[in-house]
Short mmCIF file of C-alpha atoms in Angstrom, two decimals:
data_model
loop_
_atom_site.label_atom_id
_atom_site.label_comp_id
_atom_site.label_asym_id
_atom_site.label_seq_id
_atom_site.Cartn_x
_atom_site.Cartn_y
_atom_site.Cartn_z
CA UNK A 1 -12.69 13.12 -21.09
CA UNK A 2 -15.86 14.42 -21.87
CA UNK A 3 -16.08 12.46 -25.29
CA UNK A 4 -14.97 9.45 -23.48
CA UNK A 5 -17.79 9.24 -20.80
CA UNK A 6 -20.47 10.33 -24.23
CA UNK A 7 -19.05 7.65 -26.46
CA UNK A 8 -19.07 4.40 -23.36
CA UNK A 9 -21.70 5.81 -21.06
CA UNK A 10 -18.81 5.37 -18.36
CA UNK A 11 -20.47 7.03 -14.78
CA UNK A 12 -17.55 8.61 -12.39
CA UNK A 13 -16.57 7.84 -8.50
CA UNK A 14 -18.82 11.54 -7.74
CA UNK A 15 -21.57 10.67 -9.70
CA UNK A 16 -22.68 7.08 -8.34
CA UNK A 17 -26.06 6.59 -5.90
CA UNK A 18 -24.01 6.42 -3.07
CA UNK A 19 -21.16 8.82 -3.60
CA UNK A 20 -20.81 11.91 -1.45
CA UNK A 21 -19.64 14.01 -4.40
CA UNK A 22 -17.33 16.09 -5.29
CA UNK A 23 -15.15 17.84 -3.05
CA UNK A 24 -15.24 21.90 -4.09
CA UNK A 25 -14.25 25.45 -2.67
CA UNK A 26 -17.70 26.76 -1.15
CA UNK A 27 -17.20 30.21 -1.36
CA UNK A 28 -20.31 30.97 0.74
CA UNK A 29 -18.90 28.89 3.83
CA UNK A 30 -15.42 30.07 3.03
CA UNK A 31 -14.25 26.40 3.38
CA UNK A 32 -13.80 22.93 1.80
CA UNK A 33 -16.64 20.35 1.04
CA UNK A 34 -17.94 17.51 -0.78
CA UNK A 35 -21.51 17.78 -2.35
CA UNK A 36 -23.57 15.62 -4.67
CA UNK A 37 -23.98 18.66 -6.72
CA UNK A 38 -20.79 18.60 -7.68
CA UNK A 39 -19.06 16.06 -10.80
CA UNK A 40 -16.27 16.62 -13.31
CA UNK A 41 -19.44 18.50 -15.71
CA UNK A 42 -20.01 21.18 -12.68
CA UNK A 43 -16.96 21.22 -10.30
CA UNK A 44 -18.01 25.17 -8.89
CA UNK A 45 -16.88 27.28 -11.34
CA UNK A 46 -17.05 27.47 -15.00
CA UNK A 47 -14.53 25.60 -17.46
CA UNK A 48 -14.31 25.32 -20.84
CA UNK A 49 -12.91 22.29 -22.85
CA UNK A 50 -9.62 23.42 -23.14
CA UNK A 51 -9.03 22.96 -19.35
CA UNK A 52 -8.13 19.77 -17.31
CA UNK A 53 -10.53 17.98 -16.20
CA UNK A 54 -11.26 17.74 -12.32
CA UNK A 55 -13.58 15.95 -9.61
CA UNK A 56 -12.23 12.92 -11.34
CA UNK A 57 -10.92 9.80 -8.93
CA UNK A 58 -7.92 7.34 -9.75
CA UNK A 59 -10.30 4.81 -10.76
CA UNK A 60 -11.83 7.35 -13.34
CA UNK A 61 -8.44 8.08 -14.61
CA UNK A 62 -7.20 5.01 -15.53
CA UNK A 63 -10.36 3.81 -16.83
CA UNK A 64 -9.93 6.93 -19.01
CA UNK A 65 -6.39 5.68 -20.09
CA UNK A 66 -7.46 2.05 -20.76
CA UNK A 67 -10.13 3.40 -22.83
CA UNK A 68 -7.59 5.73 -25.41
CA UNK A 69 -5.77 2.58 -25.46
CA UNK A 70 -8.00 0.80 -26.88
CA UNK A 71 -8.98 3.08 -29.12
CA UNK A 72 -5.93 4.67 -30.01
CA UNK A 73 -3.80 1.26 -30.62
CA UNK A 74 -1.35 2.92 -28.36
CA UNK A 75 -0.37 2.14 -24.57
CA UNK A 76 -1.30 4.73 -22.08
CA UNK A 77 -1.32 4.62 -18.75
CA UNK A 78 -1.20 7.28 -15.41
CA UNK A 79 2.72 8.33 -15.01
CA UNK A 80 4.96 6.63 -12.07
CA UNK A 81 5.76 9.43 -9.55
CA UNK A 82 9.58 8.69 -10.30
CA UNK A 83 8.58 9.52 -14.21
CA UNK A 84 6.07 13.09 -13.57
CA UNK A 85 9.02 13.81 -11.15
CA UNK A 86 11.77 13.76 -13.96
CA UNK A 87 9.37 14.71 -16.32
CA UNK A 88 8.53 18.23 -14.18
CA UNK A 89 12.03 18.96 -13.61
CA UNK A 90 13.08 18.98 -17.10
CA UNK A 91 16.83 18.67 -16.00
CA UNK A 92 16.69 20.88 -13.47
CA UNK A 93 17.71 21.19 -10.09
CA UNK A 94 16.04 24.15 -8.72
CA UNK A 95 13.01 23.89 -6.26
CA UNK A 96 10.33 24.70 -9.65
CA UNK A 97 11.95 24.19 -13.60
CA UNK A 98 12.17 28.11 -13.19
CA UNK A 99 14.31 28.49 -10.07
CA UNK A 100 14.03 28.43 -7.01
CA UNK A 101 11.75 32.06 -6.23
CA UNK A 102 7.98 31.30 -6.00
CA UNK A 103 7.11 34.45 -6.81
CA UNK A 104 7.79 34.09 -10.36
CA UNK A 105 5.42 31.22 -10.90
CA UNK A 106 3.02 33.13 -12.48
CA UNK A 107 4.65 33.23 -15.58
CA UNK A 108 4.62 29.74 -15.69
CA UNK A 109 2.27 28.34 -13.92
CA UNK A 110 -1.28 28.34 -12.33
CA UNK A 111 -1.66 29.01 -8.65
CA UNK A 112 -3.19 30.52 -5.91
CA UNK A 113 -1.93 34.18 -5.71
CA UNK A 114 -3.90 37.35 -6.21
CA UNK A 115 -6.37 36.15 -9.12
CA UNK A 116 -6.72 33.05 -6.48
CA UNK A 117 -7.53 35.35 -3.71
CA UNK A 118 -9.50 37.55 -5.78
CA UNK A 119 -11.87 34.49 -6.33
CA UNK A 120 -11.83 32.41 -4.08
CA UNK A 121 -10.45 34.41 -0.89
CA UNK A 122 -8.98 32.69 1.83
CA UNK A 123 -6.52 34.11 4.55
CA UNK A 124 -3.64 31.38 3.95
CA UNK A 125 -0.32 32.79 2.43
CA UNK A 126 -0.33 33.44 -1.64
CA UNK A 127 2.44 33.52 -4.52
CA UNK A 128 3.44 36.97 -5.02
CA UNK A 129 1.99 37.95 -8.42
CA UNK A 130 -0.70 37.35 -10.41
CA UNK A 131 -1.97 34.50 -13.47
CA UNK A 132 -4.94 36.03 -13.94
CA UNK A 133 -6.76 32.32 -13.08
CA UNK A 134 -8.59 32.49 -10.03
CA UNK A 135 -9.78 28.40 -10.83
CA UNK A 136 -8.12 26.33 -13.78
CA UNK A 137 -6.76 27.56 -16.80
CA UNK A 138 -6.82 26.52 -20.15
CA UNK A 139 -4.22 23.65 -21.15
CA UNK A 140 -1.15 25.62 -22.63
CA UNK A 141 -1.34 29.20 -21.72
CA UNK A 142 1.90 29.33 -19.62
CA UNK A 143 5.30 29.08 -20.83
CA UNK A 144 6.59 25.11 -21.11
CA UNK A 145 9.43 24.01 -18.91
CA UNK A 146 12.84 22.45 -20.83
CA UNK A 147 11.11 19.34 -21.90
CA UNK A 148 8.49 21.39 -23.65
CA UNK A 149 5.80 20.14 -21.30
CA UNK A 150 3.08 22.75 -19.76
CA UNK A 151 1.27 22.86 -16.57
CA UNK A 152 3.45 20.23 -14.51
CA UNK A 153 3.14 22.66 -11.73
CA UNK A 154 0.20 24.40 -10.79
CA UNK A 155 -3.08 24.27 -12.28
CA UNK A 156 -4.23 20.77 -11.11
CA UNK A 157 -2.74 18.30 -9.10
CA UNK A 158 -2.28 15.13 -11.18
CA UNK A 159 -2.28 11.61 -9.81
CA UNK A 160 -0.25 8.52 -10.35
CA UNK A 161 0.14 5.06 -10.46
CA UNK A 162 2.40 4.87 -7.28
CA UNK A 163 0.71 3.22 -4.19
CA UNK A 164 1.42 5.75 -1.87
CA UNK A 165 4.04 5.96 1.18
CA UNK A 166 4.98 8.63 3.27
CA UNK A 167 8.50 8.95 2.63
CA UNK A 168 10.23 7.83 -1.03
CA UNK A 169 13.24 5.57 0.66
CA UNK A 170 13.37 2.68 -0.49
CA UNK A 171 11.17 3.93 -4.02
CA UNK A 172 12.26 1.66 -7.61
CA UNK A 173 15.53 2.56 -8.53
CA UNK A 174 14.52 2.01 -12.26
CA UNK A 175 11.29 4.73 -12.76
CA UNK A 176 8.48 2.05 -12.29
CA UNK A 177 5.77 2.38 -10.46
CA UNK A 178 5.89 1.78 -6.58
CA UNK A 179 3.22 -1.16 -6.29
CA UNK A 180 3.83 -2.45 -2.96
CA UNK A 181 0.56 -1.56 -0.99
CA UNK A 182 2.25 -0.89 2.33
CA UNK A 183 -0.49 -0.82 5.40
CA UNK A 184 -3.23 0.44 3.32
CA UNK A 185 -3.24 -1.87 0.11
CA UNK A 186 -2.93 1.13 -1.99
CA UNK A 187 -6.13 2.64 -1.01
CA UNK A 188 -4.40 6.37 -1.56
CA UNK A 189 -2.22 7.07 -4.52
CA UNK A 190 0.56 9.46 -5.25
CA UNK A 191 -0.70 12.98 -6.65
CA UNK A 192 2.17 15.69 -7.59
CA UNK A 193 2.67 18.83 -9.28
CA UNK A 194 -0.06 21.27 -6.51
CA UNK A 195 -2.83 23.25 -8.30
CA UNK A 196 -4.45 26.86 -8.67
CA UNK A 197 -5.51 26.86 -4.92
CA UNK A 198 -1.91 26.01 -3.78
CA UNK A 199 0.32 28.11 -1.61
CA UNK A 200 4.05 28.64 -2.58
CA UNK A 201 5.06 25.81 -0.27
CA UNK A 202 3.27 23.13 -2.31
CA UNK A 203 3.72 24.00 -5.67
CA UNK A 204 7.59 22.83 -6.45
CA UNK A 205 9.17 19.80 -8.14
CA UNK A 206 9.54 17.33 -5.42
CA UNK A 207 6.23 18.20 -3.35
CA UNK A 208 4.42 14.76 -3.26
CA UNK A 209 0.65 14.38 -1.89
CA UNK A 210 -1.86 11.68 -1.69
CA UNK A 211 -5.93 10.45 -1.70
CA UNK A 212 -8.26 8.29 -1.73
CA UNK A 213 -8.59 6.00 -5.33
CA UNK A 214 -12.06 6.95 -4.81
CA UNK A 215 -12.13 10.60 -4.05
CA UNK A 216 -12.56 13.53 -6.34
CA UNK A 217 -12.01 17.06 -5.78
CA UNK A 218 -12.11 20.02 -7.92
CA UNK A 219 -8.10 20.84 -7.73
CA UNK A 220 -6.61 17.20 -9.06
CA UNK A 221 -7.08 15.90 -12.26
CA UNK A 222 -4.59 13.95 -14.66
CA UNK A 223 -2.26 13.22 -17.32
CA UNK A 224 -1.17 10.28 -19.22
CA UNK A 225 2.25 8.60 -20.41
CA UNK A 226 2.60 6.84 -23.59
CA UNK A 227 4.97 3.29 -23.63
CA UNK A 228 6.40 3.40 -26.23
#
């Protein structure tokens, strides 16, 4: 991402004249915020480029993905919540791709439990162990689910193309994205997968979410899918 907004000069949601910013843990108020000081190159706490990105709208994303098209000759695009949600799974069944106890997430995945607590604090209930992440983590460093994917759950929410709506009945039978804008002409879109600052409850397989196109916030970031 970084390369991408060097090589086209490309300005994110958080960073425009009349953005509010990013939103952020302020540790000092012990609650959430948004604050102009605050983009995907300083979301509150240090990252190296190894880690997803974050404070980084819809809008942001795909312009990201239509941008690697381009230059990559290939077609990518933000996943369909019907695709993350198969891919995440991996052919399971359980509530996570490693069962159904939340307390061994930290072997696989990035969330808020003691190294969350540790840095962040925060009174509301944590996983039962410890990833040694208090923020994000670098791209890889817990073990893959079935399809040999990492991070689906935990470390950053990740949005998709799916207009969002509050319940799934009546979702595409056939994996495409949901496009029907519903009351709010797809102002909010589908996020999945619950971050490092996510209790046990929101961190599982089918846990869907939403925001704003235009919002960023240092817990959601993004991955692509390739067409082929």
């Amino acid at each position: 991402f970084r390369y991408f907004v060097e090589e086209t000069g490309y300005v994110t949601d958080a960073e425009l004249v009349d953005s509010k910013g990013c939103y952020f843990w302020d540790e000092s108020a012990g609650e959430g915020r948004r604050s102009k000081e605050r983009d995907w190159r300083s979301p509150g706490f240090e990252q190296g480029d190894d880690e997803p990105v974050v404070c980084v709208s819809w809008r942001d994303a795909s312009a990201y993905a239509e941008w690697l098209s381009i230059r990559s000759g290939n077609r990518y695009r933000l996943p369909t919540e019907a695709e993350w949600e198969y891919a995440a799974r991996a052919g399971t069944t359980d509530s996570r791709f490693w069962g159904d106890e939340p307390s061994d997430a930290c072997a696989y995945a990035n969330v808020y439990d003691a190294a969350g607590k540790k840095a962040i604090g925060g009174a509301w209930m944590a996983h039962n162990c410890d990833d040694d992440a208090g923020f994000t983590a670098p791209v890889g460093r817990y073990l893959a689910n079935g399809f040999g994917l990492n991070d689906m759950l935990g470390n950053v929410w990740e949005w998709t193309q799916d207009c969002w709506h509050d319940s799934y009945d009546g979702a595409p039978y056939d994996g495409t994205a949901w496009e029907d804008p519903g009351p709010d002409d797809c102002a909010r879109r589908g996020v999945r997968g619950g971050g490092w600052s996510n209790i046990p409850e929101g961190v599982h397989s089918a846990g869907r979410n939403w925001s704003p196109t235009d919002v960023a916030n240092g817990y959601l970031g993004f991955r692509l899918a390739r067409t082929l």
